[in-house]
């Protein structure tokens, strides 16, 4: 929430599966923008991801509200293990065969992990199932994903601005979207649900 001068006065944190519980009064249909920047790669079940999107869409103004949702690509994890432990793909072949089919990454033991990594092809159908439509998908790292951006720490402003210009353009090119570690998906309510 912001006061009249535009200063942030409070932050609400809650469960994306029950977004309405964050507010004491109904805020359905009142927000210009909603950010869903994490839940979709921590919810392993498809119906939970759809419900999180549906809940976020419910908070938006009918005709003008925009949802910004983040997804992690399967390539993010694959690029990570290729850089750190390429033999893992061979050692854990069955795990990775399942992972590539489902996008589900669950580890139990010393390092518990549970996440979901998407493919581009499934984003629009999931959004539509939740009552939204995709306006745009932007790759947020593109060719510099997987830690390749570390070379830019301490780079001068001209170098950074040049790369940002390239990445802004390249991140929107459909042929480059599969290279991104994360996607920012811009979503609006479908006309039928408005």
PDB file of N, CA and C in Angstrom, residues 41-80:
ATOM      1  N   UNK A  41       7.594 -21.296  -9.456  1.00  0.00           N
ATOM      2  CA  UNK A  41       8.649 -22.301  -9.511  1.00  0.00           C
ATOM      3  C   UNK A  41       8.867 -22.986  -8.170  1.00  0.00           C
ATOM      4  N   UNK A  42       7.999 -22.714  -7.219  1.00  0.00           N
ATOM      5  CA  UNK A  42       8.037 -23.449  -5.960  1.00  0.00           C
ATOM      6  C   UNK A  42       6.793 -24.302  -5.760  1.00  0.00           C
ATOM      7  N   UNK A  43       5.838 -24.188  -6.662  1.00  0.00           N
ATOM      8  CA  UNK A  43       4.634 -25.014  -6.619  1.00  0.00           C
ATOM      9  C   UNK A  43       4.796 -26.121  -7.644  1.00  0.00           C
ATOM     10  N   UNK A  44       4.942 -27.336  -7.169  1.00  0.00           N
ATOM     11  CA  UNK A  44       5.248 -28.466  -8.045  1.00  0.00           C
ATOM     12  C   UNK A  44       4.010 -28.952  -8.803  1.00  0.00           C
ATOM     13  N   UNK A  45       2.853 -28.892  -8.184  1.00  0.00           N
ATOM     14  CA  UNK A  45       1.626 -29.393  -8.818  1.00  0.00           C
ATOM     15  C   UNK A  45       1.046 -28.352  -9.780  1.00  0.00           C
ATOM     16  N   UNK A  46       0.684 -28.791 -10.977  1.00  0.00           N
ATOM     17  CA  UNK A  46       0.141 -27.882 -11.991  1.00  0.00           C
ATOM     18  C   UNK A  46      -1.112 -27.167 -11.505  1.00  0.00           C
ATOM     19  N   UNK A  47      -2.008 -27.883 -10.811  1.00  0.00           N
ATOM     20  CA  UNK A  47      -3.238 -27.237 -10.342  1.00  0.00           C
ATOM     21  C   UNK A  47      -2.934 -26.128  -9.334  1.00  0.00           C
ATOM     22  N   UNK A  48      -1.874 -26.264  -8.555  1.00  0.00           N
ATOM     23  CA  UNK A  48      -1.488 -25.197  -7.629  1.00  0.00           C
ATOM     24  C   UNK A  48      -0.931 -23.994  -8.377  1.00  0.00           C
ATOM     25  N   UNK A  49      -0.139 -24.235  -9.426  1.00  0.00           N
ATOM     26  CA  UNK A  49       0.369 -23.112 -10.230  1.00  0.00           C
ATOM     27  C   UNK A  49      -0.794 -22.366 -10.877  1.00  0.00           C
ATOM     28  N   UNK A  50      -1.763 -23.110 -11.409  1.00  0.00           N
ATOM     29  CA  UNK A  50      -2.938 -22.484 -12.033  1.00  0.00           C
ATOM     30  C   UNK A  50      -3.730 -21.682 -10.996  1.00  0.00           C
ATOM     31  N   UNK A  51      -3.884 -22.235  -9.787  1.00  0.00           N
ATOM     32  CA  UNK A  51      -4.629 -21.525  -8.736  1.00  0.00           C
ATOM     33  C   UNK A  51      -3.911 -20.246  -8.314  1.00  0.00           C
ATOM     34  N   UNK A  52      -2.575 -20.281  -8.238  1.00  0.00           N
ATOM     35  CA  UNK A  52      -1.820 -19.072  -7.878  1.00  0.00           C
ATOM     36  C   UNK A  52      -2.031 -17.979  -8.925  1.00  0.00           C
ATOM     37  N   UNK A  53      -2.007 -18.359 -10.198  1.00  0.00           N
ATOM     38  CA  UNK A  53      -2.253 -17.378 -11.266  1.00  0.00           C
ATOM     39  C   UNK A  53      -3.678 -16.872 -11.178  1.00  0.00           C
ATOM     40  N   UNK A  54      -4.633 -17.776 -10.981  1.00  0.00           N
ATOM     41  CA  UNK A  54      -6.048 -17.396 -10.879  1.00  0.00           C
ATOM     42  C   UNK A  54      -6.266 -16.413  -9.716  1.00  0.00           C
ATOM     43  N   UNK A  55      -5.663 -16.685  -8.565  1.00  0.00           N
ATOM     44  CA  UNK A  55      -5.780 -15.790  -7.413  1.00  0.00           C
ATOM     45  C   UNK A  55      -5.194 -14.414  -7.707  1.00  0.00           C
ATOM     46  N   UNK A  56      -4.053 -14.379  -8.372  1.00  0.00           N
ATOM     47  CA  UNK A  56      -3.428 -13.095  -8.714  1.00  0.00           C
ATOM     48  C   UNK A  56      -4.294 -12.334  -9.712  1.00  0.00           C
ATOM     49  N   UNK A  57      -4.844 -13.044 -10.702  1.00  0.00           N
ATOM     50  CA  UNK A  57      -5.720 -12.402 -11.684  1.00  0.00           C
ATOM     51  C   UNK A  57      -6.959 -11.815 -11.027  1.00  0.00           C
ATOM     52  N   UNK A  58      -7.482 -12.472  -9.994  1.00  0.00           N
ATOM     53  CA  UNK A  58      -8.682 -11.988  -9.310  1.00  0.00           C
ATOM     54  C   UNK A  58      -8.461 -10.626  -8.667  1.00  0.00           C
ATOM     55  N   UNK A  59      -7.222 -10.311  -8.314  1.00  0.00           N
ATOM     56  CA  UNK A  59      -6.917  -9.026  -7.676  1.00  0.00           C
ATOM     57  C   UNK A  59      -6.829  -7.876  -8.681  1.00  0.00           C
ATOM     58  N   UNK A  60      -6.729  -8.196  -9.968  1.00  0.00           N
ATOM     59  CA  UNK A  60      -6.528  -7.179 -11.008  1.00  0.00           C
ATOM     60  C   UNK A  60      -7.820  -6.488 -11.427  1.00  0.00           C
ATOM     61  N   UNK A  61      -7.672  -5.220 -11.846  1.00  0.00           N
ATOM     62  CA  UNK A  61      -8.779  -4.529 -12.501  1.00  0.00           C
ATOM     63  C   UNK A  61      -9.134  -5.301 -13.770  1.00  0.00           C
ATOM     64  N   UNK A  62     -10.416  -5.375 -14.077  1.00  0.00           N
ATOM     65  CA  UNK A  62     -10.892  -6.235 -15.164  1.00  0.00           C
ATOM     66  C   UNK A  62     -10.262  -5.956 -16.519  1.00  0.00           C
ATOM     67  N   UNK A  63     -10.277  -4.732 -16.965  1.00  0.00           N
ATOM     68  CA  UNK A  63      -9.841  -4.449 -18.335  1.00  0.00           C
ATOM     69  C   UNK A  63      -8.409  -3.953 -18.438  1.00  0.00           C
ATOM     70  N   UNK A  64      -7.882  -3.394 -17.362  1.00  0.00           N
ATOM     71  CA  UNK A  64      -6.561  -2.764 -17.465  1.00  0.00           C
ATOM     72  C   UNK A  64      -5.479  -3.402 -16.599  1.00  0.00           C
ATOM     73  N   UNK A  65      -5.839  -4.287 -15.697  1.00  0.00           N
ATOM     74  CA  UNK A  65      -4.864  -4.872 -14.789  1.00  0.00           C
ATOM     75  C   UNK A  65      -3.891  -5.804 -15.494  1.00  0.00           C
ATOM     76  N   UNK A  66      -2.658  -5.818 -15.014  1.00  0.00           N
ATOM     77  CA  UNK A  66      -1.605  -6.646 -15.611  1.00  0.00           C
ATOM     78  C   UNK A  66      -0.927  -7.469 -14.510  1.00  0.00           C
ATOM     79  N   UNK A  67      -0.723  -8.737 -14.801  1.00  0.00           N
ATOM     80  CA  UNK A  67      -0.004  -9.642 -13.910  1.00  0.00           C
ATOM     81  C   UNK A  67       1.373  -9.902 -14.495  1.00  0.00           C
ATOM     82  N   UNK A  68       2.398  -9.782 -13.662  1.00  0.00           N
ATOM     83  CA  UNK A  68       3.762 -10.110 -14.047  1.00  0.00           C
ATOM     84  C   UNK A  68       4.149 -11.369 -13.282  1.00  0.00           C
ATOM     85  N   UNK A  69       4.376 -12.461 -14.005  1.00  0.00           N
ATOM     86  CA  UNK A  69       4.663 -13.746 -13.372  1.00  0.00           C
ATOM     87  C   UNK A  69       6.011 -14.274 -13.853  1.00  0.00           C
ATOM     88  N   UNK A  70       6.795 -14.804 -12.921  1.00  0.00           N
ATOM     89  CA  UNK A  70       8.116 -15.339 -13.253  1.00  0.00           C
ATOM     90  C   UNK A  70       8.073 -16.866 -13.294  1.00  0.00           C
ATOM     91  N   UNK A  71       8.744 -17.420 -14.285  1.00  0.00           N
ATOM     92  CA  UNK A  71       8.917 -18.860 -14.444  1.00  0.00           C
ATOM     93  C   UNK A  71      10.402 -19.151 -14.565  1.00  0.00           C
ATOM     94  N   UNK A  72      10.840 -20.307 -14.079  1.00  0.00           N
ATOM     95  CA  UNK A  72      12.217 -20.769 -14.267  1.00  0.00           C
ATOM     96  C   UNK A  72      12.185 -21.821 -15.365  1.00  0.00           C
ATOM     97  N   UNK A  73      13.161 -21.757 -16.265  1.00  0.00           N
ATOM     98  CA  UNK A  73      13.228 -22.729 -17.358  1.00  0.00           C
ATOM     99  C   UNK A  73      14.023 -23.963 -16.932  1.00  0.00           C
ATOM    100  N   UNK A  74      13.741 -25.063 -17.585  1.00  0.00           N
ATOM    101  CA  UNK A  74      14.529 -26.277 -17.356  1.00  0.00           C
ATOM    102  C   UNK A  74      15.995 -26.014 -17.690  1.00  0.00           C
ATOM    103  N   UNK A  75      16.231 -25.167 -18.678  1.00  0.00           N
ATOM    104  CA  UNK A  75      17.610 -24.872 -19.094  1.00  0.00           C
ATOM    105  C   UNK A  75      18.430 -24.223 -17.981  1.00  0.00           C
ATOM    106  N   UNK A  76      17.782 -23.517 -17.065  1.00  0.00           N
ATOM    107  CA  UNK A  76      18.524 -22.885 -15.965  1.00  0.00           C
ATOM    108  C   UNK A  76      19.256 -23.940 -15.148  1.00  0.00           C
ATOM    109  N   UNK A  77      18.553 -24.988 -14.793  1.00  0.00           N
ATOM    110  CA  UNK A  77      19.184 -26.048 -14.001  1.00  0.00           C
ATOM    111  C   UNK A  77      20.204 -26.815 -14.841  1.00  0.00           C
ATOM    112  N   UNK A  78      19.859 -27.127 -16.071  1.00  0.00           N
ATOM    113  CA  UNK A  78      20.797 -27.862 -16.929  1.00  0.00           C
ATOM    114  C   UNK A  78      22.090 -27.086 -17.134  1.00  0.00           C
ATOM    115  N   UNK A  79      21.973 -25.786 -17.352  1.00  0.00           N
ATOM    116  CA  UNK A  79      23.174 -24.951 -17.526  1.00  0.00           C
ATOM    117  C   UNK A  79      24.003 -24.956 -16.249  1.00  0.00           C
ATOM    118  N   UNK A  80      23.314 -24.917 -15.090  1.00  0.00           N
ATOM    119  CA  UNK A  80      24.008 -24.920 -13.806  1.00  0.00           C
ATOM    120  C   UNK A  80      24.812 -26.210 -13.611  1.00  0.00           C
TER     121      UNK A  80
END
